[in-house]
CSV table of C-alpha atoms in Angstrom, one decimal:
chain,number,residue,atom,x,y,z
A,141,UNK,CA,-183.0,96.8,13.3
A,142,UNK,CA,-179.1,95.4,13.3
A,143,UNK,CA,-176.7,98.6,14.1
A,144,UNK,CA,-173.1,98.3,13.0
A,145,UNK,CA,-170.5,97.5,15.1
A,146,UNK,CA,-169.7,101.6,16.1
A,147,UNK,CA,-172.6,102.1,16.6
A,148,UNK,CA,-173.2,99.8,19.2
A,149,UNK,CA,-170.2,100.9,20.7
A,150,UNK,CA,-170.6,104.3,20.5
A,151,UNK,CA,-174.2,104.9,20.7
A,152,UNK,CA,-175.7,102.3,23.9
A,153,UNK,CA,-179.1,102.9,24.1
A,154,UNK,CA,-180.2,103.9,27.6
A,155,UNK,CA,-182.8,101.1,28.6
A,156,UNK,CA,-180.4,98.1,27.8
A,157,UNK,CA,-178.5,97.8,31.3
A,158,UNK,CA,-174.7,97.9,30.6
A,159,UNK,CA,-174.2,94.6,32.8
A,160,UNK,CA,-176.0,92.8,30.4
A,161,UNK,CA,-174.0,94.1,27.2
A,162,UNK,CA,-171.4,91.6,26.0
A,163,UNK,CA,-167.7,93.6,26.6
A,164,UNK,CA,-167.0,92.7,22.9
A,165,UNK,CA,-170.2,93.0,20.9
A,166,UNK,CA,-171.6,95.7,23.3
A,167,UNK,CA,-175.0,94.0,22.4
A,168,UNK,CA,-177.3,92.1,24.9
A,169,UNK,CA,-176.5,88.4,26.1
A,170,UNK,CA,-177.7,85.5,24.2
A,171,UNK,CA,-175.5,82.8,24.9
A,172,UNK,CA,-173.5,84.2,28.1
A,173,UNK,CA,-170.0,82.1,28.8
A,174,UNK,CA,-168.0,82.9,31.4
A,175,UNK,CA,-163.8,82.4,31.5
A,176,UNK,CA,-162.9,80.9,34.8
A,177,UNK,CA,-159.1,82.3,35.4
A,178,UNK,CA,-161.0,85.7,35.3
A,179,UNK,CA,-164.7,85.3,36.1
A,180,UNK,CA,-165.3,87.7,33.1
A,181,UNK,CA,-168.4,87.2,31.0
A,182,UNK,CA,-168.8,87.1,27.2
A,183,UNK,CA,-171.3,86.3,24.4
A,184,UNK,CA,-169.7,82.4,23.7
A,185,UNK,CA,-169.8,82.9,19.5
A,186,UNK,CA,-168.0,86.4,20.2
A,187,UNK,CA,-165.5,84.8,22.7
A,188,UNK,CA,-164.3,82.5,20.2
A,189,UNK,CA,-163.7,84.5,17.7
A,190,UNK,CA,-162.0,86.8,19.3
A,191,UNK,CA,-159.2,84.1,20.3
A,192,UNK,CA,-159.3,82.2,17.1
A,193,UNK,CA,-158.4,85.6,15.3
A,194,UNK,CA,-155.7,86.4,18.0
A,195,UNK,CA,-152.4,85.0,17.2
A,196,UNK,CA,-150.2,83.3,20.4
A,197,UNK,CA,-151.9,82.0,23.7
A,198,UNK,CA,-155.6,82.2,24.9
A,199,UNK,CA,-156.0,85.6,26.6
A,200,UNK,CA,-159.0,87.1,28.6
A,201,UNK,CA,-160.4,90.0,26.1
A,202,UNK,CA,-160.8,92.2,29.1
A,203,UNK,CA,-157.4,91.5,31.6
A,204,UNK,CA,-155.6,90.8,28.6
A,205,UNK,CA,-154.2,87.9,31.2
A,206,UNK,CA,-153.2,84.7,29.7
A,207,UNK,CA,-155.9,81.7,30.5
A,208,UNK,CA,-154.3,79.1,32.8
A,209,UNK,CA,-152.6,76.1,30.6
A,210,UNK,CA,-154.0,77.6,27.6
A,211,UNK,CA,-157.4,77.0,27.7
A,212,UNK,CA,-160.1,77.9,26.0
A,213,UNK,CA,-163.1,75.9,27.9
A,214,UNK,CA,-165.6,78.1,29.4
A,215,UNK,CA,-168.9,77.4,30.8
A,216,UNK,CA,-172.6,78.8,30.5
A,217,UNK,CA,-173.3,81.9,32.9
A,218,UNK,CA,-176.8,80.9,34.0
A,219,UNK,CA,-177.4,83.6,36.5
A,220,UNK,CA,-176.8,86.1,33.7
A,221,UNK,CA,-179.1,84.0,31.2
A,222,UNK,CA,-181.9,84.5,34.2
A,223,UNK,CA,-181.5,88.0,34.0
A,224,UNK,CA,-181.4,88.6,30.3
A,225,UNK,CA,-185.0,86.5,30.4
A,226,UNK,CA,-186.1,88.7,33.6
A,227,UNK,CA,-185.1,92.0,31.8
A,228,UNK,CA,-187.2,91.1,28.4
A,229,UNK,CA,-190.3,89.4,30.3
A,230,UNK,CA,-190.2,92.9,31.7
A,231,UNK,CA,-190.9,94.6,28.3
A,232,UNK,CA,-193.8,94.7,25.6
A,233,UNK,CA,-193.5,91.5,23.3
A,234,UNK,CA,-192.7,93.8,20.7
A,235,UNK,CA,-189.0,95.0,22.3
A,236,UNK,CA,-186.2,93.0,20.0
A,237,UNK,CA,-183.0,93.9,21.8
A,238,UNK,CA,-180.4,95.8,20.1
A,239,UNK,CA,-178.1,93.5,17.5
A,240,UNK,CA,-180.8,90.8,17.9
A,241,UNK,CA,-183.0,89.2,14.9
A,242,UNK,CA,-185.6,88.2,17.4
A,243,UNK,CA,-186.3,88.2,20.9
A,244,UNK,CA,-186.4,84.5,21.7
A,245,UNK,CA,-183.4,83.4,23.9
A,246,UNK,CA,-181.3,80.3,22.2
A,247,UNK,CA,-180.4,77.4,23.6
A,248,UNK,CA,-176.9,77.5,25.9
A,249,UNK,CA,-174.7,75.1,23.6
A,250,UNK,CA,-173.4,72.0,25.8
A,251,UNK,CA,-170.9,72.9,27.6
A,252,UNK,CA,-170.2,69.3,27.9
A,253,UNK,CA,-169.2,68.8,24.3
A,254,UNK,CA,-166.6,71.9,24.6
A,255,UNK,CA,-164.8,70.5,27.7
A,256,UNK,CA,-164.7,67.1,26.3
A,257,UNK,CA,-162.5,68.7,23.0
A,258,UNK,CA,-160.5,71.1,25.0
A,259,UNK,CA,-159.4,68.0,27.4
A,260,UNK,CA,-158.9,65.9,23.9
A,261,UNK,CA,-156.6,68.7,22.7
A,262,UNK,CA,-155.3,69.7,26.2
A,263,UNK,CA,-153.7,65.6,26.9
A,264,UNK,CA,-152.9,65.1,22.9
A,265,UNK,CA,-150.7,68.2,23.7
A,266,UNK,CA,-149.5,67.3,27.1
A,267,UNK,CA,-148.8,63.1,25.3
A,268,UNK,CA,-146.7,65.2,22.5
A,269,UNK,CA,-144.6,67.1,25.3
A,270,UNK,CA,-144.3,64.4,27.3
A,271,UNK,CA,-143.6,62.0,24.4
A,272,UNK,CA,-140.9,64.3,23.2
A,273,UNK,CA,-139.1,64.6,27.0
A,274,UNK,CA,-139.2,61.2,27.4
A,275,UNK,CA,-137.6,60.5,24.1
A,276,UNK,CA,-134.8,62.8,25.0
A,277,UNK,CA,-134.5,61.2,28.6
A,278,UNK,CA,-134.7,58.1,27.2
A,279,UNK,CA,-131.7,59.2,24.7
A,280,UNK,CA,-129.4,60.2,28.1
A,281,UNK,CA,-130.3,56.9,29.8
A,282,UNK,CA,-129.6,54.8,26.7
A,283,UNK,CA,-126.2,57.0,26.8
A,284,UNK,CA,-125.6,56.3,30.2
A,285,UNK,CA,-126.0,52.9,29.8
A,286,UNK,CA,-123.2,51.7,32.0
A,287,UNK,CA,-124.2,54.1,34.9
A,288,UNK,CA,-120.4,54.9,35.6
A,289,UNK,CA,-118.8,58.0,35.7
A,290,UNK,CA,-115.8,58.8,33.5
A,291,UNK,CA,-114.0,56.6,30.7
A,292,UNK,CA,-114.7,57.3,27.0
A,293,UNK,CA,-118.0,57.3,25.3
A,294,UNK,CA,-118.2,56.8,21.6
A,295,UNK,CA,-121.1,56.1,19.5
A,296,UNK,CA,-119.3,54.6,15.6
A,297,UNK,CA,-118.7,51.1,15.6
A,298,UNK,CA,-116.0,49.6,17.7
A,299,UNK,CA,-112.5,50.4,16.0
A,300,UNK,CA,-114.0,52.2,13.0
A,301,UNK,CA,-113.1,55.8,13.6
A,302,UNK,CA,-109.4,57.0,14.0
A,303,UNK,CA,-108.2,57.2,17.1
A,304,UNK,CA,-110.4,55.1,18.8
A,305,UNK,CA,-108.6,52.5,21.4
A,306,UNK,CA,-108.6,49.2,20.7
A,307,UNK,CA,-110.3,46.7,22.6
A,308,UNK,CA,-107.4,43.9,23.1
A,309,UNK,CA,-108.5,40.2,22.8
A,310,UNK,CA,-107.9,37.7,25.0
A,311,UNK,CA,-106.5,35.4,22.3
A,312,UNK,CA,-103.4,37.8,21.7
A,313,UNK,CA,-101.7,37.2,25.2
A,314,UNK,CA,-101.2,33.5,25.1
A,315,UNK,CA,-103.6,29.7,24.5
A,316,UNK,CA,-107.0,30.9,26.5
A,317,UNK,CA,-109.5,28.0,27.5
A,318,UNK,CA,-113.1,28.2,28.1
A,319,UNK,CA,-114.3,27.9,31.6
A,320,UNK,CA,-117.1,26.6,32.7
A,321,UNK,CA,-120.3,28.7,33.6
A,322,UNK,CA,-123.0,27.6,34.7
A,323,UNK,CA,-125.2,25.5,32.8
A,324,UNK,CA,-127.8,27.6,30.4
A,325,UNK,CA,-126.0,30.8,31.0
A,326,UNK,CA,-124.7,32.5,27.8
A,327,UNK,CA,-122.2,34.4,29.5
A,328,UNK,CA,-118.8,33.6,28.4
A,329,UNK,CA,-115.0,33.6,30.5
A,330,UNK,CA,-112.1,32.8,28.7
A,331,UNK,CA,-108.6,32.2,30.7
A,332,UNK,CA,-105.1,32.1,29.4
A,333,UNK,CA,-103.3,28.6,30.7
A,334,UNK,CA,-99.9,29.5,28.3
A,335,UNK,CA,-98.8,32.5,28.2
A,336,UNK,CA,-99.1,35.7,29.9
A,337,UNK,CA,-102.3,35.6,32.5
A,338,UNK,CA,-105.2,37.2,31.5
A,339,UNK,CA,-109.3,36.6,31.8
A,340,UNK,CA,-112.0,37.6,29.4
A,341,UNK,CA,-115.2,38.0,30.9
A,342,UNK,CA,-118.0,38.2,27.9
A,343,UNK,CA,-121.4,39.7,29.2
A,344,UNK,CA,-124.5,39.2,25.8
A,345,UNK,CA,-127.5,41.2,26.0
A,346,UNK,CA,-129.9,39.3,28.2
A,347,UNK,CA,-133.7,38.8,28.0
A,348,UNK,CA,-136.0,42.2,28.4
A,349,UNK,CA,-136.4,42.7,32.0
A,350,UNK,CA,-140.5,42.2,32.2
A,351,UNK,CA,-141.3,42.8,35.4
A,352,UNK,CA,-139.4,45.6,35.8
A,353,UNK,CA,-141.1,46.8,32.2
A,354,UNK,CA,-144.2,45.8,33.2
A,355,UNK,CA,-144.3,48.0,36.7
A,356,UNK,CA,-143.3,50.4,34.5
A,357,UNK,CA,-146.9,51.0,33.0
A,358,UNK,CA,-148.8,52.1,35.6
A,359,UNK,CA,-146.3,54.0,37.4
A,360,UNK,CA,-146.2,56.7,34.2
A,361,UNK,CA,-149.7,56.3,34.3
A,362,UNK,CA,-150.4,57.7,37.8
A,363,UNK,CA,-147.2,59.7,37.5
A,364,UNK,CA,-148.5,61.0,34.4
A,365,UNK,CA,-151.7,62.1,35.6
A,366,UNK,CA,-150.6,63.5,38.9
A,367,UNK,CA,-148.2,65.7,36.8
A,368,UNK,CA,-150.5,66.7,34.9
A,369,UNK,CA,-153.1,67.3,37.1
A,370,UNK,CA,-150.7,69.5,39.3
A,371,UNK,CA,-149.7,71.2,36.0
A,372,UNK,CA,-153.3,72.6,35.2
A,373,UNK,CA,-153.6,73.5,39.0
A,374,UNK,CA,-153.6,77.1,40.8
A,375,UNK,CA,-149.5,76.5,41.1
A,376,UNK,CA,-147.7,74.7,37.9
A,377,UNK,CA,-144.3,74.2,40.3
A,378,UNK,CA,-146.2,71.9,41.8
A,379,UNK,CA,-145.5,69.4,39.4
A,380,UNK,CA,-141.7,69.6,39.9
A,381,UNK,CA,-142.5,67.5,42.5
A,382,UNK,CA,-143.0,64.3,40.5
A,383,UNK,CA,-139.7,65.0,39.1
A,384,UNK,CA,-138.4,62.1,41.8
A,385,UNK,CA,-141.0,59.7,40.7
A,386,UNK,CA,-140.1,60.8,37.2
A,387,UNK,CA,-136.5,59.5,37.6
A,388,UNK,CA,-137.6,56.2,39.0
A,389,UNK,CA,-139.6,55.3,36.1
A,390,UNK,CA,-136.8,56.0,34.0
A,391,UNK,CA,-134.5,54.5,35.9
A,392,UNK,CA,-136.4,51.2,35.8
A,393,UNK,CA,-137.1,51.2,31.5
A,394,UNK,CA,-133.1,52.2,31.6
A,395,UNK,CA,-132.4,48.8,33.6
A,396,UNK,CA,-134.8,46.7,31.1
A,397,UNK,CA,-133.2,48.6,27.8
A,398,UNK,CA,-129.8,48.1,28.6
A,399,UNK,CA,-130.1,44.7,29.8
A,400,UNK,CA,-132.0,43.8,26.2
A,401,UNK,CA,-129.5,45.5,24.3
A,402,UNK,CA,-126.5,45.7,26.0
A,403,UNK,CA,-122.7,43.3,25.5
A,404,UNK,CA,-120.2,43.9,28.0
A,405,UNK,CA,-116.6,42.6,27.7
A,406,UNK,CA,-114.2,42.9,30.4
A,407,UNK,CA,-110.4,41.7,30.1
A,408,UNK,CA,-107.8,41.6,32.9
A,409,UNK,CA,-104.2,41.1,32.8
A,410,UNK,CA,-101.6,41.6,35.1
A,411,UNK,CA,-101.4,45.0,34.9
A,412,UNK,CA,-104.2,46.5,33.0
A,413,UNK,CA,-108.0,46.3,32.7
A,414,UNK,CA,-110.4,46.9,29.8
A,415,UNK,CA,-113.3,47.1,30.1
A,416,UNK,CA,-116.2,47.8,26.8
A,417,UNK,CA,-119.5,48.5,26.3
A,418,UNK,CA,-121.9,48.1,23.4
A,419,UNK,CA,-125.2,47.9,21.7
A,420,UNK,CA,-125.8,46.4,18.0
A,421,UNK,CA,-121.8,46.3,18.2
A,422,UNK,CA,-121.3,49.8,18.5
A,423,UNK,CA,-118.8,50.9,21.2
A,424,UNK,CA,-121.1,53.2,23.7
A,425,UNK,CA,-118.8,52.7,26.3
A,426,UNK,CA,-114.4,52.1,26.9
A,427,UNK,CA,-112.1,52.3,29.7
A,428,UNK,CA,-108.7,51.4,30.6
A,429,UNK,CA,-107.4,51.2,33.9
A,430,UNK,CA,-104.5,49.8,36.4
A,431,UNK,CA,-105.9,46.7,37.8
A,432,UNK,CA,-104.2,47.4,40.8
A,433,UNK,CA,-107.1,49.8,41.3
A,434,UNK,CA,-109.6,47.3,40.9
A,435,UNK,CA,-110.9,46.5,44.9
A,436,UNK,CA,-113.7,43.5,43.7
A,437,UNK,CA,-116.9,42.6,41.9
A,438,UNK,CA,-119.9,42.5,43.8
A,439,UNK,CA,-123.6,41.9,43.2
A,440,UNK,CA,-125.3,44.7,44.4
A,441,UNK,CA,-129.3,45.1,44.7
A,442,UNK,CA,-130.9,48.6,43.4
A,443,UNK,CA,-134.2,48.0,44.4
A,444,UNK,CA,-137.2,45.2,44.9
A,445,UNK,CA,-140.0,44.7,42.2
A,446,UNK,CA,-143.4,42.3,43.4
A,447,UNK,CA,-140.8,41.8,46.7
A,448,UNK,CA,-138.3,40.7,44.1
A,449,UNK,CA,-134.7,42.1,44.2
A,450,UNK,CA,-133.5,43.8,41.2
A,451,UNK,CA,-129.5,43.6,41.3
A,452,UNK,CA,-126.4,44.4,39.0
A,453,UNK,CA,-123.3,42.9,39.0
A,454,UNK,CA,-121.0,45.9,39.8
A,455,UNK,CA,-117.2,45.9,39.3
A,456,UNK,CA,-115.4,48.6,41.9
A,457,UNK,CA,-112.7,51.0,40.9
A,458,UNK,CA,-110.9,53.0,43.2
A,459,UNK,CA,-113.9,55.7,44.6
A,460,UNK,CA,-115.8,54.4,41.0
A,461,UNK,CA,-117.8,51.4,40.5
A,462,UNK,CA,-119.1,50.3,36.5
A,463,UNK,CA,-122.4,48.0,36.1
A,464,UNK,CA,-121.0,44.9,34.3
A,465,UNK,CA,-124.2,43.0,34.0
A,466,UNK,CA,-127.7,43.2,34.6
A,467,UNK,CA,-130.3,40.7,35.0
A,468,UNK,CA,-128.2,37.4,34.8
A,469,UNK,CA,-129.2,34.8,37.6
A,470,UNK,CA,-127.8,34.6,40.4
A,471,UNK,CA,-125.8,32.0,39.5
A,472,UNK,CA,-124.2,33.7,36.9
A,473,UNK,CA,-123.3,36.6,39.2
A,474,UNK,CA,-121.9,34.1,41.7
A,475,UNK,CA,-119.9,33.1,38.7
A,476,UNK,CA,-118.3,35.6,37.5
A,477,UNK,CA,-117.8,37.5,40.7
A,478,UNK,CA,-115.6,34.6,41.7
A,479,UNK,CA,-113.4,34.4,38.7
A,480,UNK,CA,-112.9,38.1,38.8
A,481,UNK,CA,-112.0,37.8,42.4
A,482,UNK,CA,-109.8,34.3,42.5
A,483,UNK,CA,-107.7,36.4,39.1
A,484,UNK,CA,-107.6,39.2,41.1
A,485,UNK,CA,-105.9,37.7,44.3
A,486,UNK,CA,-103.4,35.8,42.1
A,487,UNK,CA,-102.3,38.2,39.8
A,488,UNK,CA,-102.4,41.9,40.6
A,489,UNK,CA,-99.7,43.4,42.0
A,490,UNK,CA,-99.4,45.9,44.4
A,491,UNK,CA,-99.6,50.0,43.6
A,492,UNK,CA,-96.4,51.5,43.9
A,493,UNK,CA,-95.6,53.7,46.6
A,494,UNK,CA,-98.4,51.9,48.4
A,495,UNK,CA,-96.2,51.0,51.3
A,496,UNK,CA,-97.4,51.7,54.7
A,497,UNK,CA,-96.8,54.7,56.2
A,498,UNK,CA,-95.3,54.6,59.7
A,499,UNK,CA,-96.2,56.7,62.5
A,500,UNK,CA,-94.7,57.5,65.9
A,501,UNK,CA,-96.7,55.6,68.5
A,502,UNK,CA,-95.0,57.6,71.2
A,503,UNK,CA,-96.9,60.5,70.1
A,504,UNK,CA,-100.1,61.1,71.6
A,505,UNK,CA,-103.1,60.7,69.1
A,506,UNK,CA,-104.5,64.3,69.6
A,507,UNK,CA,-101.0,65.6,68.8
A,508,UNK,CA,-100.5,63.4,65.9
A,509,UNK,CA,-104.0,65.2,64.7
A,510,UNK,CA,-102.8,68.3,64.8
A,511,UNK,CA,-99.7,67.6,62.5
């Protein structure tokens, strides 16, 4: 006959052995699962109810210890099943054990089909976290478009709040004349020839940087499932360490965004330097300098795709340097770096108080060290 619930907890008849009583039920085995964080074993049907009635994270009913990543897949205890079947084939064919409508041992249910939904659910949730921090990094990268540190970042269209400076044009200091770039390229340099010097140096968004997009794939895929992986392992810090690779696959959808979606304007006079950044002509990025702080424009490589080099042209200020363009040819680079550099050496003046300073040759070095 079926006893109630207190009953079987409260009353254990003698001849069923206690380490073949389900913790929960207190009634024999039938299905025996056991929870591998803990080793513990359980009747499966009274396993999942007890976690699908407890609120919060997956907990062991005994340790009261939470299951490692949150899972709930557990798997068949076939030593235990052995002994349940040993124990009856050991009594008269009329013995039904306790809580039991018949004697005949069911079926362990697949195990198989139980991982294969708990790893469904287990990477759905891991793809919505990782979704979710790789929207916000992708928010700071597309912020940090420019890579530089310091100016003013803005994100209303350019001139439409109050208050925000006002990218000068190149137009307003004198007649400018087009030079010529290279033939194809769609950047654009515009030089005053009457009027007070200046150079505007017009950067458009370029073509998506495929290769670089491309890589980008499979490196979150293996990234992705190492971090994972190392995640659901005996030590979670463990994944910290793809934090690095992390970055670099960042880093590389950052260079192929910016250089879809990115227009860079640069204008030089004699004195100052403006220099603007922005994406579906909204300002992300503005600075004003001296241009007698400006050292050069360089192309400078950040790293080699397939073997091929992945560079930026990269204007230097003072201890700072600003990305000015990415992905143009190497042409284009060439280019622009020149007309930066030849406007540079004609026009800028020299910082004041940048006069030498003079120092006593008669004083021997050390001395002069300690001064």
């Amino acid at each position: 006959p079926h006893r109630s619930a207190r009953a079987m907890s409260t009353d254990e008849p003698p001849d069923e052995p206690a380490h073949l009583l389900c913790p929960i039920t207190r009634a024999m085995f039938r299905d025996p699962v056991f929870v591998p964080c803990s080793g513990n074993t359980y009747e499966r049907e009274a396993l999942e109810k007890f976690w699908s009635s407890a609120p919060g994270r997956a907990r062991d009913p005994l340790t009261n210890v939470e299951t490692r990543a949150n899972s709930r897949v557990v798997y068949t205890n076939w030593d235990k099943r052995r002994e349940v079947r040993d124990y009856l084939d050991a009594r008269s064919e009329d013995y039904v054990p306790s809580g039991w409508t018949s004697r005949a041992v069911p079926a362990p249910r697949s195990d198989g089909d139980g991982d294969a939904r708990e790893r469904g659910r287990g990477l759905a949730n891991g793809a919505v976290k990782a979704s979710a921090v790789l929207t916000v990094l992708a928010i700071a990268a597309l912020v940090s478009a420019s890579g530089a540190k310091g100016g003013t970042w803005g994100f209303g269209a350019v001139g439409a709040r109050r208050g925000t400076p006002r990218m000068p044009n190149v137009d307003e200091y004198g007649r400018a004349v087009e030079l010529r770039a290279p033939a194809g390229s769609r950047v654009r340099a515009r030089k005053v020839s009457s009027g007070t010097p200046a150079l505007e140096i017009t950067v458009p968004a370029q073509s998506v940087n495929t290769a670089a997009l491309l890589f980008s794939v499979p490196w979150f895929a293996i990234t992705g499932t190492w971090t994972y992986g190392a995640w659901n392992a005996a030590n979670p810090l463990f994944a910290s360490f793809s934090l690095p690779f992390w970055a670099v696959g960042l880093n590389m959808v950052h260079q192929s965004a910016t250089s879809a979606f990115e227009t860079t304007k640069l204008l030089l006079t004699t004195d100052q330097f403006y220099l603007e950044k922005t994406i579906f002509d909204r300002r992300m990025f503005y600075l004003k300098g001296d241009v007698a702080d400006l050292s050069k424009a360089a192309v400078e490589t950040y790293a080699y795709v397939n073997g091929a080099p992945q560079s930026n042209l990269v204007l230097h200020h003072g201890v700072k340097s600003y990305v000015l363009a990415r992905g143009l040819h190497s042409s284009e680079d060439e280019f622009v770096a020149d007309e930066i550099e030849k406007f540079l050496k004609k026009y800028r003046r020299a910082r004041k108080g940048g006069d030498a300073v003079k120092i006593d040759t008669t004083t021997p070095f050390f001395a002069r060290a300690r001064m």
